[in-house]
Each structure stands twice: as structure tokens, then as C-alpha cells.
Amino acid sequence: MAWELAPRWQARCESARHERRHGARRRRAGAGPKYALVFLDRLVVTLVHLRTGLSHEALGVLCNASSSSIGRAINELRPLLARRGFAVPGRPGVRLQTLADVFAYAEAENITLRIDGMETQIRRPRANRPGRRAFVSGKKKQNTIKTTTISDGQSHTLWSGATRPGRMHDQTALRTEGIAEQFRQHPSVKAAVDEGYRGLANEFPGQVSAPPKKPKDQSDDNARVTEKYGWREMKRRQSSRRICVEHANAEHRQWRPLQRYTGRREAYSETHRAVAGLVSDRAARRPTRRKPSTELALARPTAC
């Protein structure tokens, strides 16, 4: 990761210096004030902050630097981490950047996608601030920010984004981000979703599978019991198919900022994508679980 980000960080620093100077360099290379932290230290500080949520003051004590230097290092490297994209299992060096990349990859590899939303609690906005109610989640009754996560059948994070206020429904976020349009452009891609994406499943019945609707009450007791148990079994199988994306969201929750975000809401999207990219790196290195066979096998050899 250091070899990957070092040239980008250096180019970003040179671009910022060029803007401040309003022209080319006037002194020889190496002149001027020196950085309090070298690049590798800045990268480690940023990763520790994203993983544990330590404050800038605490990190400054550990690194023998000021809190402003720590904040500057995090603000410089967090955008670079957010733009890395998401790792592909078994394809080192290949990263998925957009939704079009994810759907093209799923179509080429014949992968059934798992889609689900994720809510993170944030600080309550100041009173009388415009748009304050937009972040109040109807589900959690708290101020939250929602994101959408897409994974495969092995709980590998393939994409995570579509940041929106907690009051917005998951279905609205899908259409705003363009996920529904991707299903139209890739008719062979299939996905498993939960009850919150019922409208998407109704629009693409051959591609998107949602939990079955609860059967209505009938006068016949035997028929009612049969449909009830059949509905429960179908719902259990649907949950088993899409539990992979729940495991992917659980890996995101292991990082402190995504448990309860205490920073500025404007920086949450960048923080979330940086964490999701790092989670995808770890998941891509995880060995793929073998799919169990459905063929019948004899428990012991029989005598002829």
C-alpha cells in the first residue's frame, strides 16, 4: 500500500505547492520547512485513526507531533484511500471503482450479487439548522447516514457507497445512484435483496429475488398452516442466500468510525469509502470457501 500511495501523495503535494507559488519552483529541491512526519508515518497514523478512532491529540502524543500535524496527515491520505476502489478476489491489481465495473464483473464471472443497506449513527445537527430532520432514521429513531453495500456469495465487499441521509429509503437511494439502470444494461446479472427492496424485485422479477410475501389468512386451517410453514421456509432460504452481505457489513462495523461517527458529516462519505476499500483488501486475501456439493454420496460402501 505504501508503494501504491507514495507517488500519488507526492504528486498531490507538488500540485498544492504549485498552486501556492502560482508558478514553478524558485528554490532548489529540499529547501524550506520539513515535514513533521514522513510519508510512512502519515500512512500509519491514518490507518490507526480509521481503525480505532483515536483523537488527533492522542495520536500526536504517540507520534511526538502536534494535533494539527496529525489532522493534516489524515486529511491528505484519507482521499487517496477513498479513491483506491475495491479489491477483486483472486485478481491482484484489479480494483472495482464504479457500479458499472461491479455489474460487468458479476456478468463476466456469473456471480449473484447481494445488496443491503447500512446505517451509521452520527451527531445530532445543531438546532434550527436547515435539513435537520433529513437525517432522522425512521427505523432507528436516531440521526444516521445510510450507505449501500454490494457483496458476492463469499462475503467479499465489491462496492460500498450511495451515501444519503438516514431518512431516505433504500429503494430511493438505489434509483438515485443508478443501480436499477445497471440491471437494465446487464440483464443476466442476478441479485438477492431483503424486504426493503421489494419495488426493485417487482421491476426485475427475473433478476432480483426478495423474500416472499406473507400469505393471507384463509378459512381452511390446514391450508393456512401449510402456507404458513412454506412461507417461513422460503423466507429462511432467502435469508440464507443474502446473509453474505450482512457479514460484509459486520466487517465494516469493526472499524470504530463506522460504529458511531463523531466527525463532520461532509467527510463521512470519504471515510466510509476508505474503510470499505481496506476491508475489501482483507476480504480478498481470505481463502475462498468451498461450495458444498448437492450430489448424493453413499455413507459406506455396499457389498455386491
C-alpha positions in Angstrom: 0.0 0.0 0.0 2.9 2.4 0.7 4.4 1.8 -2.7 1.0 2.3 -4.3 0.1 5.6 -2.5 3.5 7.3 -2.2 3.6 8.6 -5.8 0.0 9.8 -5.6 0.8 11.6 -2.3 3.9 13.2 -3.7 2.1 14.4 -6.8 -0.7 15.8 -4.6 1.9 17.7 -2.5 3.6 19.1 -5.6 0.3 20.2 -7.1 -0.6 22.1 -3.8 2.8 23.8 -3.7 2.5 24.8 -7.4 -0.9 26.5 -6.6 0.5 28.3 -3.6 3.5 29.5 -5.5 1.4 30.4 -8.6 4.2 29.0 -10.7 7.2 26.8 -10.9 9.7 26.2 -8.1 12.0 29.1 -7.3 14.4 27.3 -4.9 16.3 24.0 -5.2 14.5 20.8 -4.1 14.7 20.1 -0.4 14.7 23.8 0.7 12.1 25.2 3.0 10.4 23.7 6.2 10.5 20.0 6.6 7.5 17.7 7.3 7.0 16.7 11.0 6.0 13.2 9.8 7.4 11.3 6.8 5.0 9.6 4.4 5.1 6.2 6.1 4.3 7.7 9.5 1.4 9.6 7.9 0.0 6.4 6.4 0.3 4.5 9.7 -1.4 7.4 11.6 -4.2 7.5 9.1 -4.8 3.7 9.3 -4.7 3.8 13.1 -7.2 6.6 13.2 -9.6 4.8 10.8 -9.3 1.6 12.7 -9.5 2.7 16.3 -11.0 6.2 16.1 -8.2 7.7 18.3 -8.3 11.5 18.6 -5.7 13.7 17.0 -4.3 14.7 20.4 -3.8 11.0 21.4 -2.1 10.2 18.1 0.1 13.3 18.5 1.3 12.1 21.8 2.1 8.7 20.4 4.0 10.1 17.4 5.6 13.1 19.2 3.8 15.6 16.8 1.2 18.3 17.2 -2.5 17.6 16.7 -2.6 19.9 13.7 0.2 17.8 12.0 -1.9 14.6 12.7 -5.0 16.2 11.2 -3.1 17.4 8.2 -1.7 14.0 7.6 -5.2 12.3 7.8 -6.8 14.9 5.5 -4.1 14.3 2.9 -4.2 10.5 2.9 -7.8 9.8 3.5 -8.9 10.9 0.0 -6.2 8.7 -1.6 -7.5 5.7 0.4 -11.1 6.5 -0.7 -10.1 6.6 -4.4 -8.4 3.2 -4.4 -11.6 1.3 -5.1 -12.4 -2.3 -4.1 -10.3 -5.4 -4.4 -11.3 -8.4 -6.6 -10.8 -11.8 -5.0 -8.2 -13.8 -6.9 -7.3 -10.8 -9.2 -4.4 -8.9 -7.6 -4.0 -5.5 -9.1 -7.6 -5.3 -10.4 -9.9 -2.9 -8.5 -13.6 -2.0 -9.0 -14.2 1.7 -9.0 -17.8 2.2 -10.1 -21.1 0.4 -10.2 -20.6 -0.3 -13.9 -17.4 -2.2 -13.0 -19.2 -4.3 -10.4 -22.0 -5.3 -12.7 -19.6 -6.1 -15.6 -17.5 -8.2 -13.2 -20.6 -10.0 -11.9 -21.8 -10.7 -15.5 -18.4 -12.0 -16.6 -17.9 -14.3 -13.6 -21.6 -15.3 -13.3 -21.8 -14.0 -9.7 -25.1 -13.4 -7.8 -24.8 -10.1 -6.1 -26.1 -9.4 -2.5 -27.4 -5.9 -1.9 -28.2 -4.4 1.5 -28.2 -1.0 3.3 -26.1 0.1 6.3 -26.8 2.8 8.9 -24.3 4.6 11.0 -25.2 6.9 13.8 -23.9 10.5 13.6 -24.0 13.6 15.8 -27.3 15.4 16.0 -27.2 18.6 13.9 -27.5 22.0 15.6 -31.0 23.2 16.4 -32.8 25.3 13.8 -30.4 24.1 11.1 -32.0 23.6 7.6 -32.4 19.9 6.7 -32.1 18.7 10.3 -34.9 16.2 10.1 -33.5 14.7 6.9 -31.0 12.6 9.0 -33.6 11.2 11.4 -33.9 7.5 10.6 -37.4 6.1 10.7 -36.1 2.7 11.6 -33.6 3.5 14.4 -35.2 6.8 15.5 -31.7 8.4 15.5 -29.6 10.7 13.4 -27.9 8.4 10.9 -26.3 8.2 7.5 -27.1 5.3 5.2 -24.9 3.6 2.6 -25.4 0.7 0.2 -23.2 -2.4 0.2 -22.8 -5.0 -2.6 -21.0 -8.3 -1.9 -20.7 -11.7 -3.5 -21.6 -15.1 -2.1 -18.3 -15.3 -0.1 -18.9 -12.0 1.8 -16.3 -10.1 -0.3 -17.1 -6.4 -0.4 -17.3 -5.5 -4.1 -18.7 -1.9 -3.7 -20.0 0.3 -0.9 -21.3 3.8 -1.4 -24.5 5.7 -2.3 -24.3 7.9 0.9 -27.5 9.6 1.8 -29.3 10.9 4.9 -31.0 8.4 7.2 -34.5 9.5 6.3 -34.2 8.4 2.7 -35.5 5.0 1.8 -33.2 2.3 0.5 -35.3 2.0 -2.7 -34.9 5.7 -3.4 -31.2 5.5 -3.0 -30.9 2.7 -5.5 -32.7 4.6 -8.2 -30.8 7.8 -7.4 -27.4 6.1 -7.6 -28.3 4.2 -10.8 -28.3 0.6 -9.6 -31.7 0.0 -11.3 -30.3 1.3 -14.6 -27.4 -1.2 -14.3 -29.8 -4.1 -14.1 -31.4 -2.9 -17.4 -27.9 -2.8 -19.0 -26.9 -6.2 -17.7 -30.0 -8.4 -17.9 -28.1 -11.6 -17.0 -26.9 -10.3 -13.6 -28.9 -11.6 -10.6 -29.1 -10.3 -7.0 -30.6 -11.2 -3.7 -32.1 -8.5 -1.5 -34.3 -8.0 1.6 -37.8 -6.7 2.0 -36.7 -3.1 1.7 -36.1 -3.6 -2.0 -39.5 -5.1 -2.8 -40.0 -2.5 -5.6 -36.8 -3.4 -7.3 -37.7 -7.1 -7.2 -41.1 -6.3 -8.7 -39.5 -4.3 -11.5 -36.9 -7.0 -12.3 -38.6 -10.3 -11.3 -36.2 -12.5 -13.2 -33.0 -10.8 -11.8 -33.8 -9.7 -8.3 -35.1 -12.1 -5.6 -36.8 -10.8 -2.5 -38.4 -12.6 0.5 -41.8 -14.0 -0.3 -44.9 -12.1 0.8 -46.7 -13.3 3.9 -49.8 -15.4 2.9 -53.2 -14.0 3.7 -55.4 -15.7 6.2 -57.7 -18.4 4.8 -60.8 -20.1 6.2 -59.2 -23.6 5.8 -57.0 -24.3 8.8 -54.9 -27.0 7.1 -54.2 -24.8 4.1 -53.3 -21.8 6.3 -50.8 -23.9 8.3 -49.3 -25.3 5.2 -48.8 -21.9 3.6 -47.5 -20.5 6.8 -44.8 -23.1 7.1 -44.0 -22.9 3.4 -43.6 -19.1 3.7 -41.3 -19.5 6.7 -39.1 -22.0 4.8 -38.9 -19.8 1.7 -38.1 -16.8 3.8 -35.4 -18.7 5.7 -33.8 -19.8 2.4 -33.8 -16.2 1.1 -32.1 -15.0 4.3 -29.5 -17.7 3.9 -28.7 -16.6 0.4 -28.3 -12.9 1.3 -26.6 -13.3 4.7 -23.3 -12.8 3.0 -23.8 -9.0 2.7 -24.7 -8.9 6.4 -21.3 -10.4 7.1 -19.7 -7.8 4.9 -21.4 -5.0 6.8 -20.2 -6.6 10.0 -16.6 -6.4 8.9 -17.2 -2.6 8.3 -18.6 -2.3 11.8 -15.3 -3.5 13.2 -13.8 -0.1 12.4 -14.6 2.5 15.0 -15.7 5.4 12.8 -18.4 3.2 11.3 -19.8 2.2 14.7 -20.6 5.8 15.6 -19.3 8.6 13.5 -18.3 11.7 15.5 -16.7 13.8 12.8 -18.2 16.2 10.3 -20.9 14.8 8.1 -19.3 16.2 5.0 -16.3 13.9 5.5 -18.3 10.7 6.2 -18.6 9.5 2.6 -14.8 9.8 2.1 -14.2 8.0 5.4 -16.6 5.2 4.6 -15.1 4.5 1.2 -11.6 4.5 2.6 -12.7 1.9 5.3 -14.6 -0.2 2.8 -11.6 -0.3 0.4 -9.4 -1.5 3.2 -12.0 -4.1 4.3 -12.2 -5.4 0.7 -8.4 -5.8 0.7 -8.6 -8.0 3.7 -11.6 -10.0 2.4 -9.9 -10.5 -1.0 -6.9 -12.2 0.7 -9.2 -14.5 2.6 -9.3 -18.1 1.1 -12.5 -18.8 -0.8 -14.7 -21.2 0.9 -15.5 -24.4 -1.0 -19.1 -24.7 -2.1 -20.8 -27.9 -0.8 -21.8 -30.4 -3.4 -25.5 -31.3 -3.8 -24.8 -34.8 -5.2 -25.8 -37.8 -3.2 -23.0 -39.9 -1.8 -23.0 -43.3 -0.1 -22.2 -43.1 3.6 -20.4 -46.5 3.4 -19.6 -48.9 0.6 -22.1 -51.6 0.0 -21.3 -55.2 -0.7 -22.1 -56.5 -4.1 
